[in-house]
Structures are given as structure tokens and as C-alpha cells.
Amino acid sequence: MERVWYWDDFYDALIGRPGQAVARFSATVIDAKVIDGAVNGVARWSSLEHRGPAAPDRLRAQLRARIVLGLAAILVFMVSRTWWS
């Protein structure tokens, strides 16, 4: 009864170690290179100091317009689903 049919060893070999390997890969590659790279790229792209003083205002206006259009699209979708259901 000490090893209980080696269930813990089986579980560790099948799920535990591969799960740890995936977590290690995600932490070192996905997080460090993909996510942080995307965040740093957006930060570099959004620093529009060298493009002129009005560039940040244009970027802000574009982002607001896209947010409003996205919210309008979601609202139209929701209304259309409830109207014709």
C-alpha cells in the first residue's frame, strides 16, 4: 500500500512533468519574447514624438473612433440577435 499501484508515478510521468515543461516554455519563450515583445513594440510604435507634435492627438482620435465603431458593431449585433430571435 506504500506505492498504491504506482498511480502517483504514472500521473507525474503523464501529466506532471509535461505540464511543468509547458509552463517553463511558456514563461521563458511565450511570455518573454511574444507578449513582452508585443508590448514593447506597441510602446515603441506609440512614441510618436519624432513624427510631430500633433501625432499623439491623431493616434488618440483614431483609437477613440475605433472603440466607438467596435461598440456600435457589438450593439448592432446584440440588437439584431434579440430583434429577430
Coordinates of C-alpha atoms in Angstrom, one line a residue:
M1 CA 0.0 0.0 0.0
E2 CA 3.0 2.3 0.2
R3 CA 3.1 3.0 -3.6
V4 CA -0.6 2.4 -4.2
W5 CA -0.2 0.7 -7.6
Y6 CA 2.3 3.4 -8.7
W7 CA -0.5 5.8 -9.6
D8 CA 1.4 8.8 -8.4
D9 CA 4.4 7.9 -10.6
F10 CA 2.1 7.3 -13.6
Y11 CA 0.3 10.7 -13.1
D12 CA 3.6 12.5 -12.7
A13 CA 5.0 11.0 -15.8
L14 CA 1.9 11.5 -17.9
I15 CA 0.7 14.9 -16.7
G16 CA 3.0 16.4 -14.1
R17 CA 6.3 16.6 -15.9
P18 CA 4.9 17.5 -19.4
G19 CA 2.8 20.2 -17.6
Q20 CA 5.9 21.6 -16.0
A21 CA 7.8 21.6 -19.3
V22 CA 4.9 23.5 -21.0
A23 CA 4.8 26.0 -18.1
R24 CA 8.6 26.6 -18.3
F25 CA 8.4 27.0 -22.1
S26 CA 5.6 29.5 -21.7
A27 CA 7.4 31.5 -19.1
T28 CA 10.7 31.7 -21.0
V29 CA 9.6 31.9 -24.6
I30 CA 5.9 32.9 -24.9
D31 CA 5.9 35.5 -22.1
A32 CA 9.4 36.9 -22.5
K33 CA 9.5 37.0 -26.3
V34 CA 6.0 37.1 -27.6
I35 CA 4.0 39.0 -25.0
D36 CA 6.7 41.3 -23.8
G37 CA 7.9 41.8 -27.4
A38 CA 4.4 42.9 -28.5
V39 CA 4.0 45.3 -25.5
N40 CA 7.4 46.8 -26.2
G41 CA 6.6 47.1 -29.9
V42 CA 3.4 48.9 -29.2
A43 CA 5.2 51.2 -26.8
R44 CA 7.9 52.0 -29.4
W45 CA 5.2 52.5 -32.1
S46 CA 3.1 54.8 -29.9
S47 CA 6.0 57.1 -29.0
L48 CA 5.3 59.4 -31.8
E49 CA 7.4 62.3 -30.6
H50 CA 9.6 62.3 -33.7
R51 CA 6.6 62.4 -36.1
G52 CA 5.5 65.8 -35.0
P53 CA 3.6 67.3 -32.0
A54 CA 0.1 66.5 -33.4
A55 CA 0.8 62.8 -33.9
P56 CA -0.3 61.6 -30.4
D57 CA -3.5 63.6 -30.8
R58 CA -4.2 61.9 -34.1
L59 CA -3.4 58.5 -32.6
R60 CA -5.8 59.2 -29.7
A61 CA -8.5 60.2 -32.0
Q62 CA -8.1 57.1 -34.2
L63 CA -8.2 54.9 -31.1
R64 CA -11.4 56.6 -29.9
A65 CA -13.0 56.2 -33.3
R66 CA -12.2 52.5 -33.4
I67 CA -13.5 51.9 -29.9
V68 CA -16.8 53.7 -30.8
L69 CA -17.1 51.7 -34.0
G70 CA -16.4 48.5 -32.2
L71 CA -19.0 49.3 -29.5
A72 CA -21.5 50.2 -32.2
A73 CA -20.9 46.9 -34.0
I74 CA -21.4 45.0 -30.8
L75 CA -24.6 46.9 -30.1
V76 CA -26.0 46.3 -33.6
F77 CA -25.2 42.6 -33.3
M78 CA -26.9 42.3 -29.9
V79 CA -30.0 44.2 -31.1
S80 CA -30.2 42.1 -34.2
R81 CA -30.0 38.9 -32.2
T82 CA -32.7 39.9 -29.9
W83 CA -34.9 41.5 -32.5
W84 CA -35.0 38.6 -34.9
S85 CA -34.9 35.7 -32.4

